[in-house]
Structure formats: structure tokens, C-alpha cells
mmCIF file of C-alpha atoms in Angstrom:
data_model
loop_
_atom_site.group_PDB
_atom_site.id
_atom_site.type_symbol
_atom_site.label_atom_id
_atom_site.label_comp_id
_atom_site.label_asym_id
_atom_site.label_seq_id
_atom_site.Cartn_x
_atom_site.Cartn_y
_atom_site.Cartn_z
ATOM 1 C CA MET K 16 2.486 1.841 9.423
ATOM 2 C CA PRO K 17 3.790 -1.606 8.430
ATOM 3 C CA ILE K 18 0.944 -2.755 6.111
ATOM 4 C CA GLN K 19 -0.829 -0.132 4.017
ATOM 5 C CA LYS K 20 -2.517 -2.377 1.453
ATOM 6 C CA LEU K 21 -3.121 -6.120 1.556
ATOM 7 C CA HIS K 22 -4.105 -8.573 -1.179
ATOM 8 C CA LEU K 23 -4.660 -12.280 -0.420
ATOM 9 C CA GLN K 24 -5.429 -15.050 -2.914
ATOM 10 C CA HIS K 25 -6.465 -18.689 -2.407
ATOM 11 C CA ILE K 26 -5.921 -18.785 1.357
ATOM 12 C CA ARG K 27 -8.492 -21.162 2.870
ATOM 13 C CA ASN K 28 -11.895 -19.639 1.969
ATOM 14 C CA LEU K 29 -10.392 -16.338 0.768
ATOM 15 C CA THR K 30 -10.385 -16.500 -3.021
ATOM 16 C CA ASP K 31 -9.384 -12.907 -3.754
ATOM 17 C CA VAL K 32 -9.448 -10.359 -0.934
ATOM 18 C CA ARG K 33 -8.136 -6.789 -0.933
ATOM 19 C CA PHE K 34 -8.347 -4.190 1.801
ATOM 20 C CA GLU K 35 -6.583 -1.158 3.215
ATOM 21 C CA PRO K 36 -6.125 -1.486 6.967
ATOM 22 C CA SER K 37 -5.781 1.234 9.550
ATOM 23 C CA SER K 38 -2.295 2.047 10.717
ATOM 24 C CA ARG K 39 -3.378 1.218 14.274
ATOM 25 C CA ILE K 40 -6.473 -0.829 15.199
ATOM 26 C CA ASN K 41 -8.362 -3.094 12.795
ATOM 27 C CA ILE K 42 -11.413 -5.006 14.013
ATOM 28 C CA LEU K 43 -12.476 -7.929 11.816
ATOM 29 C CA HIS K 44 -15.900 -9.209 12.785
ATOM 30 C CA GLY K 45 -18.245 -11.830 11.408
ATOM 31 C CA ALA K 46 -19.820 -15.194 12.117
ATOM 32 C CA ASN K 47 -17.755 -18.277 12.867
ATOM 33 C CA GLY K 48 -16.373 -19.725 9.641
ATOM 34 C CA SER K 49 -16.663 -16.433 7.758
ATOM 35 C CA GLY K 50 -12.909 -16.101 7.185
ATOM 36 C CA LYS K 51 -11.779 -13.816 10.026
ATOM 37 C CA THR K 52 -9.028 -16.108 11.245
ATOM 38 C CA SER K 53 -8.066 -16.860 7.644
ATOM 39 C CA LEU K 54 -7.297 -13.154 7.219
ATOM 40 C CA LEU K 55 -4.955 -13.306 10.201
ATOM 41 C CA GLU K 56 -3.391 -16.427 8.704
ATOM 42 C CA GLY K 57 -2.898 -14.537 5.450
ATOM 43 C CA ILE K 58 -0.986 -11.770 7.223
ATOM 44 C CA HIS K 59 1.076 -14.370 9.083
ATOM 45 C CA PHE K 60 1.763 -16.095 5.761
ATOM 46 C CA LEU K 61 2.955 -12.764 4.351
ATOM 47 C CA GLY K 62 5.479 -12.437 7.181
ATOM 48 C CA LEU K 63 6.602 -16.048 7.694
ATOM 49 C CA THR K 64 5.385 -18.050 4.627
ATOM 50 C CA ARG K 65 3.186 -20.249 6.835
ATOM 51 C CA SER K 66 0.091 -20.187 9.004
ATOM 52 C CA PHE K 67 0.241 -19.914 12.786
ATOM 53 C CA ARG K 68 -2.364 -22.684 13.008
ATOM 54 C CA ASN K 69 -0.613 -25.373 10.964
ATOM 55 C CA SER K 70 2.792 -25.248 9.284
ATOM 56 C CA GLN K 71 1.773 -27.587 6.430
ATOM 57 C CA ILE K 72 0.971 -25.551 3.344
ATOM 58 C CA ARG K 73 -1.707 -27.994 2.118
ATOM 59 C CA HIS K 74 -3.937 -26.863 4.986
ATOM 60 C CA LEU K 75 -3.622 -23.204 3.969
ATOM 61 C CA VAL K 76 -4.045 -23.415 0.184
ATOM 62 C CA GLN K 77 -7.661 -23.108 -0.932
ATOM 63 C CA SER K 78 -9.220 -26.355 -2.123
ATOM 64 C CA GLY K 79 -8.793 -26.695 -5.887
ATOM 65 C CA SER K 80 -5.816 -24.309 -6.062
ATOM 66 C CA GLU K 81 -2.153 -25.116 -6.552
ATOM 67 C CA SER K 82 -0.757 -22.181 -4.584
ATOM 68 C CA CYS K 83 -1.597 -19.322 -2.250
ATOM 69 C CA LEU K 84 -0.349 -15.752 -2.494
ATOM 70 C CA ALA K 85 -0.076 -12.643 -0.341
ATOM 71 C CA PHE K 86 0.866 -9.184 -1.562
ATOM 72 C CA ALA K 87 1.213 -5.959 0.387
ATOM 73 C CA GLN K 88 2.492 -2.433 0.331
ATOM 74 C CA ILE K 89 4.570 -2.112 3.482
ATOM 75 C CA ASP K 90 6.280 0.672 5.369
ATOM 76 C CA ALA K 91 8.665 -1.496 7.371
ATOM 77 C CA GLN K 92 11.639 0.865 7.497
ATOM 78 C CA PRO K 93 11.138 4.364 8.941
ATOM 79 C CA GLY K 94 12.160 7.123 6.577
ATOM 80 C CA LYS K 95 12.062 4.928 3.477
ATOM 81 C CA PRO K 96 9.372 4.813 0.755
ATOM 82 C CA VAL K 97 6.560 2.269 0.874
ATOM 83 C CA GLN K 98 7.671 -0.919 -0.866
ATOM 84 C CA PRO K 99 5.919 -3.973 -2.338
ATOM 85 C CA LEU K 100 6.190 -7.369 -0.678
ATOM 86 C CA GLY K 101 4.952 -10.627 -2.165
ATOM 87 C CA VAL K 102 4.934 -14.240 -0.985
ATOM 88 C CA GLU K 103 3.812 -17.321 -2.926
ATOM 89 C CA ARG K 104 3.874 -20.968 -1.881
ATOM 90 C CA ARG K 105 2.916 -23.866 -4.087
ATOM 91 C CA LEU K 106 1.749 -27.318 -3.090
ATOM 92 C CA ASP K 107 4.817 -28.753 -4.853
ATOM 93 C CA GLY K 108 7.023 -27.002 -2.267
ATOM 94 C CA GLU K 109 8.178 -23.980 -4.259
ATOM 95 C CA VAL K 110 8.421 -20.760 -2.217
ATOM 96 C CA ARG K 111 8.870 -17.307 -3.740
ATOM 97 C CA VAL K 112 9.490 -14.206 -1.621
ATOM 98 C CA ARG K 113 10.126 -10.815 -3.207
ATOM 99 C CA HIS K 114 10.603 -7.441 -1.569
ATOM 100 C CA ALA K 115 11.005 -4.256 -3.597
ATOM 101 C CA GLY K 116 11.591 -6.343 -6.720
ATOM 102 C CA GLN K 117 14.318 -8.522 -5.178
ATOM 103 C CA SER K 118 14.234 -12.103 -3.913
ATOM 104 C CA ILE K 119 14.968 -12.283 -0.184
ATOM 105 C CA GLU K 120 15.632 -14.987 2.415
ATOM 106 C CA LEU K 121 13.047 -16.049 4.982
ATOM 107 C CA SER K 122 15.078 -14.510 7.823
ATOM 108 C CA GLN K 123 15.002 -11.158 6.003
ATOM 109 C CA LEU K 124 11.241 -11.517 5.565
ATOM 110 C CA ALA K 125 10.755 -12.136 9.288
ATOM 111 C CA GLN K 126 12.694 -8.969 10.058
ATOM 112 C CA LEU K 127 10.496 -6.922 7.715
ATOM 113 C CA LEU K 128 7.236 -7.954 9.410
ATOM 114 C CA PRO K 129 7.706 -8.668 13.133
ATOM 115 C CA LEU K 130 4.518 -10.558 14.013
ATOM 116 C CA GLN K 131 3.000 -11.222 17.420
ATOM 117 C CA VAL K 132 0.170 -13.779 17.512
ATOM 118 C CA ILE K 133 -2.300 -14.032 20.383
ATOM 119 C CA ASP K 134 -4.862 -16.828 20.088
ATOM 120 C CA SER K 135 -6.113 -19.718 22.205
ATOM 121 C CA ASP K 136 -2.846 -21.630 21.696
ATOM 122 C CA THR K 137 -0.801 -18.653 22.895
ATOM 123 C CA PHE K 138 -2.145 -19.181 26.392
ATOM 124 C CA LEU K 139 -0.309 -22.530 26.473
ATOM 125 C CA LEU K 140 2.914 -20.559 26.904
ATOM 126 C CA LEU K 141 2.958 -21.295 30.633
ATOM 127 C CA GLU K 142 1.598 -24.851 30.555
ATOM 128 C CA GLY K 143 3.061 -26.127 27.301
ATOM 129 C CA SER K 144 6.427 -27.719 26.613
ATOM 130 C CA PRO K 145 9.714 -25.814 27.076
ATOM 131 C CA SER K 146 10.040 -25.606 23.279
ATOM 132 C CA ILE K 147 7.145 -23.117 23.223
ATOM 133 C CA ARG K 148 8.930 -20.879 25.715
ATOM 134 C CA ARG K 149 12.218 -21.195 23.802
ATOM 135 C CA GLN K 150 10.410 -19.972 20.698
ATOM 136 C CA PHE K 151 9.133 -17.007 22.704
ATOM 137 C CA ILE K 152 12.659 -16.143 23.870
ATOM 138 C CA ASP K 153 14.241 -16.672 20.466
ATOM 139 C CA TRP K 154 11.700 -14.418 18.736
ATOM 140 C CA GLY K 155 12.906 -11.606 20.953
ATOM 141 C CA VAL K 156 16.605 -12.399 20.583
ATOM 142 C CA PHE K 157 16.272 -12.700 16.794
ATOM 143 C CA HIS K 158 14.759 -9.224 16.609
ATOM 144 C CA SER K 159 17.238 -7.670 19.035
ATOM 145 C CA ASP K 160 20.562 -9.045 17.783
ATOM 146 C CA ARG K 161 21.360 -9.651 14.114
ATOM 147 C CA SER K 162 24.066 -12.196 14.971
ATOM 148 C CA PHE K 163 21.604 -14.579 16.614
ATOM 149 C CA ILE K 164 20.254 -16.205 13.458
ATOM 150 C CA GLN K 165 23.732 -17.373 12.406
ATOM 151 C CA LEU K 166 24.475 -18.636 15.920
ATOM 152 C CA TRP K 167 21.152 -20.478 15.993
ATOM 153 C CA ARG K 168 21.779 -22.091 12.606
ATOM 154 C CA GLY K 169 25.318 -23.054 13.569
ATOM 155 C CA PHE K 170 24.192 -24.584 16.828
ATOM 156 C CA ARG K 171 21.406 -26.578 15.158
ATOM 157 C CA ARG K 172 23.926 -27.941 12.647
ATOM 158 C CA VAL K 173 26.363 -29.015 15.380
ATOM 159 C CA LEU K 174 23.597 -30.480 17.557
ATOM 160 C CA LYS K 175 22.282 -32.502 14.617
ATOM 161 C CA GLN K 176 25.757 -33.828 13.856
ATOM 162 C CA ARG K 177 26.465 -34.734 17.490
ATOM 163 C CA ASN K 178 23.123 -36.521 17.832
ATOM 164 C CA SER K 179 23.816 -38.453 14.618
ATOM 165 C CA LEU K 180 27.111 -39.635 16.071
ATOM 166 C CA LEU K 181 25.390 -40.648 19.308
ATOM 167 C CA LYS K 182 22.857 -42.722 17.399
ATOM 168 C CA CYS K 183 25.712 -44.646 15.747
ATOM 169 C CA GLY K 184 26.548 -46.031 19.178
ATOM 170 C CA LYS K 185 30.321 -45.797 18.871
ATOM 171 C CA ILE K 186 32.127 -42.481 18.495
ATOM 172 C CA ASP K 187 35.733 -41.724 17.631
ATOM 173 C CA PRO K 188 36.869 -39.766 20.744
ATOM 174 C CA ARG K 189 38.893 -37.331 18.629
ATOM 175 C CA LEU K 190 35.935 -36.576 16.364
ATOM 176 C CA ARG K 191 33.605 -36.215 19.339
ATOM 177 C CA ARG K 192 35.901 -33.675 20.997
ATOM 178 C CA ILE K 193 35.915 -31.587 17.819
ATOM 179 C CA TRP K 194 32.121 -31.452 17.731
ATOM 180 C CA ASP K 195 31.915 -30.871 21.492
ATOM 181 C CA ARG K 196 34.183 -27.820 21.213
ATOM 182 C CA GLU K 197 31.935 -26.350 18.532
ATOM 183 C CA PHE K 198 28.850 -27.258 20.554
ATOM 184 C CA VAL K 199 30.168 -25.438 23.631
ATOM 185 C CA ALA K 200 31.233 -22.361 21.651
ATOM 186 C CA PHE K 201 27.817 -21.925 20.040
ATOM 187 C CA ALA K 202 26.004 -22.796 23.269
ATOM 188 C CA GLU K 203 27.793 -20.160 25.342
ATOM 189 C CA GLN K 204 27.185 -17.401 22.793
ATOM 190 C CA MET K 205 23.516 -18.280 22.297
ATOM 191 C CA THR K 206 22.914 -18.509 26.021
ATOM 192 C CA GLN K 207 24.522 -15.139 26.680
ATOM 193 C CA LEU K 208 22.174 -13.482 24.175
ATOM 194 C CA ARG K 209 19.147 -15.274 25.618
ATOM 195 C CA GLU K 210 20.049 -14.241 29.172
ATOM 196 C CA GLN K 211 20.605 -10.639 28.144
ATOM 197 C CA TYR K 212 17.243 -10.551 26.406
ATOM 198 C CA ILE K 213 15.307 -11.858 29.420
ATOM 199 C CA GLU K 214 16.986 -9.250 31.634
ATOM 200 C CA LEU K 215 15.894 -6.543 29.190
ATOM 201 C CA LEU K 216 12.349 -7.943 29.099
ATOM 202 C CA LYS K 217 11.808 -8.116 32.860
ATOM 203 C CA PRO K 218 11.093 -4.395 33.525
ATOM 204 C CA ASP K 219 8.527 -4.204 30.693
ATOM 205 C CA PHE K 220 6.891 -7.418 31.859
ATOM 206 C CA GLU K 221 6.681 -6.292 35.484
ATOM 207 C CA ALA K 222 5.207 -2.912 34.541
ATOM 208 C CA THR K 223 2.646 -4.467 32.198
ATOM 209 C CA LEU K 224 1.602 -7.217 34.588
ATOM 210 C CA GLY K 225 1.260 -4.696 37.400
ATOM 211 C CA ARG K 226 -1.535 -3.015 35.457
ATOM 212 C CA LEU K 227 -3.206 -6.241 34.349
ATOM 213 C CA LEU K 228 -2.873 -8.367 37.474
ATOM 214 C CA GLY K 229 -2.149 -6.770 40.811
ATOM 215 C CA GLY K 230 -1.479 -8.561 44.078
ATOM 216 C CA VAL K 231 0.524 -11.453 42.623
ATOM 217 C CA ASN K 232 4.319 -11.520 42.537
ATOM 218 C CA VAL K 233 5.353 -13.107 39.226
ATOM 219 C CA GLU K 234 9.026 -13.642 38.457
ATOM 220 C CA LEU K 235 10.830 -14.670 35.258
ATOM 221 C CA ARG K 236 13.839 -16.971 35.555
ATOM 222 C CA PHE K 237 15.906 -18.112 32.605
ATOM 223 C CA SER K 238 17.156 -21.708 32.701
ATOM 224 C CA PRO K 239 19.989 -22.184 30.162
ATOM 225 C CA GLY K 240 19.634 -25.958 29.784
ATOM 226 C CA TRP K 241 22.497 -27.033 32.010
ATOM 227 C CA ASP K 242 23.896 -26.366 35.479
ATOM 228 C CA ARG K 243 26.136 -23.319 34.993
ATOM 229 C CA LYS K 244 28.124 -24.215 38.102
ATOM 230 C CA THR K 245 29.827 -26.907 36.024
ATOM 231 C CA PRO K 246 31.547 -26.190 32.663
ATOM 232 C CA LEU K 247 29.457 -27.419 29.741
ATOM 233 C CA ASP K 248 32.304 -29.412 28.209
ATOM 234 C CA GLN K 249 32.658 -31.292 31.495
ATOM 235 C CA LEU K 250 28.920 -32.043 31.568
ATOM 236 C CA LEU K 251 29.079 -33.351 27.996
ATOM 237 C CA GLU K 252 31.943 -35.646 28.982
ATOM 238 C CA GLU K 253 30.233 -36.851 32.149
ATOM 239 C CA GLY K 254 26.934 -37.420 30.349
ATOM 240 C CA LEU K 255 28.348 -39.286 27.362
ATOM 241 C CA ALA K 256 27.191 -42.739 28.512
ATOM 242 C CA ARG K 257 23.677 -41.420 29.082
ATOM 243 C CA ASP K 258 23.647 -39.609 25.734
ATOM 244 C CA LEU K 259 24.826 -42.745 23.911
ATOM 245 C CA LYS K 260 22.071 -44.770 25.534
ATOM 246 C CA GLN K 261 19.371 -42.197 24.710
ATOM 247 C CA GLY K 262 20.696 -41.248 21.274
ATOM 248 C CA PHE K 263 20.602 -37.498 21.843
ATOM 249 C CA THR K 264 22.389 -34.725 23.737
ATOM 250 C CA GLY K 265 20.902 -34.214 27.190
ATOM 251 C CA VAL K 266 22.341 -30.809 28.099
ATOM 252 C CA GLY K 267 22.673 -27.520 26.245
ATOM 253 C CA PRO K 268 20.611 -24.641 24.816
ATOM 254 C CA GLN K 269 18.182 -27.102 23.216
ATOM 255 C CA ARG K 270 17.008 -27.765 26.803
ATOM 256 C CA ALA K 271 16.667 -24.105 27.815
ATOM 257 C CA ASP K 272 13.466 -22.874 29.431
ATOM 258 C CA LEU K 273 11.795 -19.773 30.808
ATOM 259 C CA ARG K 274 10.612 -20.490 34.339
ATOM 260 C CA VAL K 275 7.654 -18.359 35.412
ATOM 261 C CA ARG K 276 7.156 -18.290 39.177
ATOM 262 C CA ALA K 277 4.137 -16.889 41.031
ATOM 263 C CA ASP K 278 4.671 -16.173 44.725
ATOM 264 C CA GLY K 279 7.590 -18.607 44.648
ATOM 265 C CA HIS K 280 5.705 -21.450 42.937
ATOM 266 C CA ASN K 281 5.322 -22.697 39.368
ATOM 267 C CA ALA K 282 2.890 -20.201 37.827
ATOM 268 C CA ALA K 283 1.240 -22.882 35.672
ATOM 269 C CA GLU K 284 0.217 -24.730 38.849
ATOM 270 C CA ARG K 285 -0.325 -21.782 41.176
ATOM 271 C CA LEU K 286 -2.470 -19.415 39.111
ATOM 272 C CA SER K 287 -6.079 -19.689 37.974
ATOM 273 C CA ARG K 288 -6.873 -20.048 34.277
ATOM 274 C CA GLY K 289 -7.794 -16.366 34.059
ATOM 275 C CA GLN K 290 -4.631 -15.264 35.846
ATOM 276 C CA LYS K 291 -2.474 -17.387 33.536
ATOM 277 C CA LYS K 292 -4.024 -15.692 30.515
ATOM 278 C CA LEU K 293 -3.140 -12.298 31.978
ATOM 279 C CA VAL K 294 0.461 -13.361 32.612
ATOM 280 C CA VAL K 295 0.803 -14.564 29.017
ATOM 281 C CA SER K 296 -0.847 -11.364 27.752
ATOM 282 C CA ALA K 297 1.673 -9.341 29.762
ATOM 283 C CA LEU K 298 4.547 -11.342 28.269
ATOM 284 C CA LYS K 299 3.363 -10.719 24.709
ATOM 285 C CA LEU K 300 2.656 -7.025 25.302
ATOM 286 C CA ALA K 301 5.995 -6.538 27.046
ATOM 287 C CA GLN K 302 7.789 -8.231 24.184
ATOM 288 C CA GLY K 303 6.206 -5.806 21.738
ATOM 289 C CA ALA K 304 7.122 -2.821 23.920
ATOM 290 C CA LEU K 305 10.737 -3.960 24.152
ATOM 291 C CA PHE K 306 10.873 -4.556 20.401
ATOM 292 C CA TYR K 307 9.768 -0.972 19.802
ATOM 293 C CA ARG K 308 12.351 0.402 22.214
ATOM 294 C CA LEU K 309 15.187 -1.578 20.633
ATOM 295 C CA ASN K 310 14.226 -1.115 16.975
ATOM 296 C CA ASN K 311 12.290 2.166 16.900
ATOM 297 C CA ARG K 312 9.435 0.569 14.973
ATOM 298 C CA PRO K 313 6.274 -1.300 15.972
ATOM 299 C CA CYS K 314 5.165 -4.919 15.767
ATOM 300 C CA ILE K 315 2.063 -6.242 14.058
ATOM 301 C CA TYR K 316 -0.329 -7.946 16.496
ATOM 302 C CA LEU K 317 -2.657 -10.664 15.206
ATOM 303 C CA ILE K 318 -5.259 -11.272 17.919
ATOM 304 C CA ASP K 319 -7.849 -13.976 17.325
ATOM 305 C CA ASP K 320 -11.183 -13.672 19.152
ATOM 306 C CA LEU K 321 -10.021 -11.485 22.026
ATOM 307 C CA PRO K 322 -13.445 -11.213 23.762
ATOM 308 C CA SER K 323 -13.621 -14.988 24.202
ATOM 309 C CA GLU K 324 -10.151 -15.167 25.784
ATOM 310 C CA LEU K 325 -10.356 -12.300 28.308
ATOM 311 C CA ASP K 326 -13.269 -10.946 30.329
ATOM 312 C CA GLU K 327 -14.638 -7.470 29.600
ATOM 313 C CA ARG K 328 -12.533 -5.643 32.190
ATOM 314 C CA HIS K 329 -9.264 -7.232 31.150
ATOM 315 C CA SER K 330 -10.096 -6.970 27.442
ATOM 316 C CA ARG K 331 -10.453 -3.245 28.030
ATOM 317 C CA LEU K 332 -7.113 -3.045 29.864
ATOM 318 C CA PHE K 333 -5.446 -5.135 27.173
ATOM 319 C CA CYS K 334 -6.767 -2.852 24.444
ATOM 320 C CA GLN K 335 -5.586 0.211 26.352
ATOM 321 C CA PHE K 336 -2.062 -1.197 26.213
ATOM 322 C CA LEU K 337 -2.392 -1.687 22.462
ATOM 323 C CA GLU K 338 -3.703 1.848 22.173
ATOM 324 C CA ASP K 339 -0.740 3.283 24.082
ATOM 325 C CA THR K 340 1.726 1.806 21.583
ATOM 326 C CA SER K 341 2.305 2.355 17.876
ATOM 327 C CA ASN K 342 1.599 -1.265 16.974
ATOM 328 C CA GLN K 343 -0.632 -2.119 14.046
ATOM 329 C CA CYS K 344 -3.276 -4.539 15.347
ATOM 330 C CA PHE K 345 -5.714 -6.923 13.677
ATOM 331 C CA ILE K 346 -8.342 -8.171 16.139
ATOM 332 C CA THR K 347 -11.081 -10.668 15.282
ATOM 333 C CA CYS K 348 -14.387 -11.085 17.088
ATOM 334 C CA VAL K 349 -17.882 -12.374 16.405
ATOM 335 C CA ASP K 350 -19.765 -9.459 17.972
ATOM 336 C CA PRO K 351 -18.154 -6.059 17.292
ATOM 337 C CA SER K 352 -20.093 -4.463 20.143
ATOM 338 C CA ALA K 353 -17.823 -6.387 22.538
ATOM 339 C CA LEU K 354 -15.074 -3.919 21.612
ATOM 340 C CA ASP K 355 -17.219 -0.783 21.450
ATOM 341 C CA GLY K 356 -16.537 2.093 23.795
ATOM 342 C CA ILE K 357 -12.969 0.965 24.461
ATOM 343 C CA TRP K 358 -10.990 3.195 22.143
ATOM 344 C CA ARG K 359 -10.120 6.860 22.544
ATOM 345 C CA PRO K 360 -11.627 9.219 19.944
ATOM 346 C CA ASP K 361 -8.193 10.012 18.502
ATOM 347 C CA THR K 362 -7.259 6.350 17.941
ATOM 348 C CA ALA K 363 -7.352 5.251 14.300
ATOM 349 C CA VAL K 364 -9.839 2.365 14.471
ATOM 350 C CA ARG K 365 -11.182 0.728 11.330
ATOM 351 C CA ARG K 366 -13.879 -1.962 11.363
ATOM 352 C CA PHE K 367 -14.385 -4.583 8.675
ATOM 353 C CA ARG K 368 -17.152 -7.124 8.247
ATOM 354 C CA VAL K 369 -16.087 -10.557 7.030
ATOM 355 C CA GLU K 370 -18.698 -12.785 5.414
ATOM 356 C CA ALA K 371 -18.256 -15.928 3.300
ATOM 357 C CA GLY K 372 -14.633 -15.122 2.524
ATOM 358 C CA ALA K 373 -15.275 -11.500 1.559
ATOM 359 C CA ILE K 374 -14.347 -8.364 3.496
ATOM 360 C CA ALA K 375 -15.944 -4.921 3.455
ATOM 361 C CA PRO K 376 -15.596 -1.752 5.571
ATOM 362 C CA ALA K 377 -18.179 -1.643 8.362
ATOM 363 C CA ASP K 378 -17.645 1.936 9.584
#
């Protein structure tokens, strides 16, 4: 059970909220504007020091306050005692993160609370920019290989330096070759990890989608960001004039994408709106299943207004998937009856009513 107790302060309309969630399914219901989504934001803040709706802290901190805080008792490591976790961010930019009495880095925090968000923006995964799909891939790689974060940071540093040189307009060939060698080294390692992850994800995705959406053949294809038939260093050399003109590097992992094909066509163009939501749901559920298999611990799912995103039949199927896993889930809705009759009697379901920034058990 990742989160056993939760305490949020000065997050949007939540002045001071405490509650003890279920280890499995938590349904947060209330009228629009009551604070349901703010509770999900608070949990996301606890795990990543920011909201999933807007990364700027001024939008999250309650009006009239100088900071927002989240505290929890978490059971993030199987076999170890429950430990305290606290996160504070101030409007002046200060960030404090403490776990078990020690200050920790943001990458360590993300590993403690692996969060999966499903809201209206999540369904842009197919139609949105490639950067959204890269984030999806990199979440999985980050949680499956500890070396990835250092590779990612190293690559971003080299890419930034190379782009800065390109913007200068004239580059010392010797200096450029040095940065290109580093660029290629990081790019090849990152791409190998990304490719391996997608191959691991495919069986879970296919099995999940088969239950949610039958009769459509959906295929995942990883695009590394350059034509692998040609060595990357050669492509950098051949594309130098173009890169100098544009002021940025045109090939590499920063251009990677996840291509989703339905019956041989671009899924974003081929599928209906409802079908696209099911494909994205399958991707997120499969990612959680793979995380559990690789790490022997569950994710935390933050699901905002599920009944409005999926019809009754597919909401039921979606919830059955959640029920079949060990994930801790927080699901918001306006009408709690929309999720009645879905859960098995032995599933630990806890319902909470949210009203005017306050939360109370509704069972």
C-alpha cells in the first residue's frame, strides 16, 4: 500500500485536508469545483512536486498562501517499515523534499511514488505532439532501468550545447566533432533502452487492448528519431547545413516517437474518438502492469472523472483491470452511483465525499 495517510495544506481550495485512503480503490465524489481534482493534484504534487494540470507552482498554491505542502505515510518499499514523506514548495522557488528524515533528489522522489495520471488530457496521447509520447516511453524506461536518468541528463546537456553552437552560426569543426561523438554515444544508449522497453510493453498492451477493444489490429512501432540504416554520426555530418540554418539538431532521440497503427493506418486518423480513448487506456493500464512485473510493487493511478471519459460498459471493463492488479487508485466522479455495482465484494473500496475543499468518508 503506497499511501497510508495523506495530509495536504494550501493546495488550491484545500486549506488543510487529512484522510486515510484504501490500499486499493478510492472514489472521490462531489460537485464540480468541490476539490476532487485538487486532491489528485495534491497526490501528484507529493510524488513529483508539481501538478499534472499546470507545472507553474503559482497555480497550485492556495490564494493568500506563500507555499503548499503535502505529507504522507508511505509503504513504497516491500518489506520495509512505513516511512514519512513530505514535500513543500514556496512561491519564491524553494523546494523541500524529505523522506524518512532525509533530504532526497526529485528523481528519488519519483521512484518512491510511481504515478499514472488518466484525465482528459491523457487521451491526447495519440493525437498530440511526439513529445507527449516520448514522455510516456521515458516514464517506463525511467522506472525499469536505473541508468536511464543519467543518460537522459547527459544527452540533454550535450543536445543543449550542440544547439547553442548551431545558433552561433559558425562552429569550430574540431569542437563540433567532440560534441557529436558525445551526442551519438548518449543517443545510442538511450535509444537501446527505449526500444527494449517498447518490446517489453507490447505483450501487455496487446492483451489489455484485446479485452477492451476487439476486432481492431493495433500495433506499436518505435521510431528512434533518425533512419537507423545510416549511422547517426553520418546523418549529423550530412545535416549540418540544415541544422545551422534552423539553429537546432534535426535528428536524434529528441525526435523519437511512438507510432500507433490501427489496421495499418495512423490510429489517430483511423479510429473513432471512443476507440482512441480505449487504446490510450490500454497503454496506461499495460504500463502499470509491466511496472509491477519489473519492480514487484504497484503504481498509484490518479483517474479524473472516469465516467465522463468512458461509457458505462468500458468504464466497467477498465475498473475490472484496476481490480485485477494491486495498484492503489484514486478515482474522481460527480455521481458515485456511476461506479456502483462494479467492484467485487472482496475489493477494498473506500468512498469519500468532497465538498468545499473538505473531505469525509461516505461509506
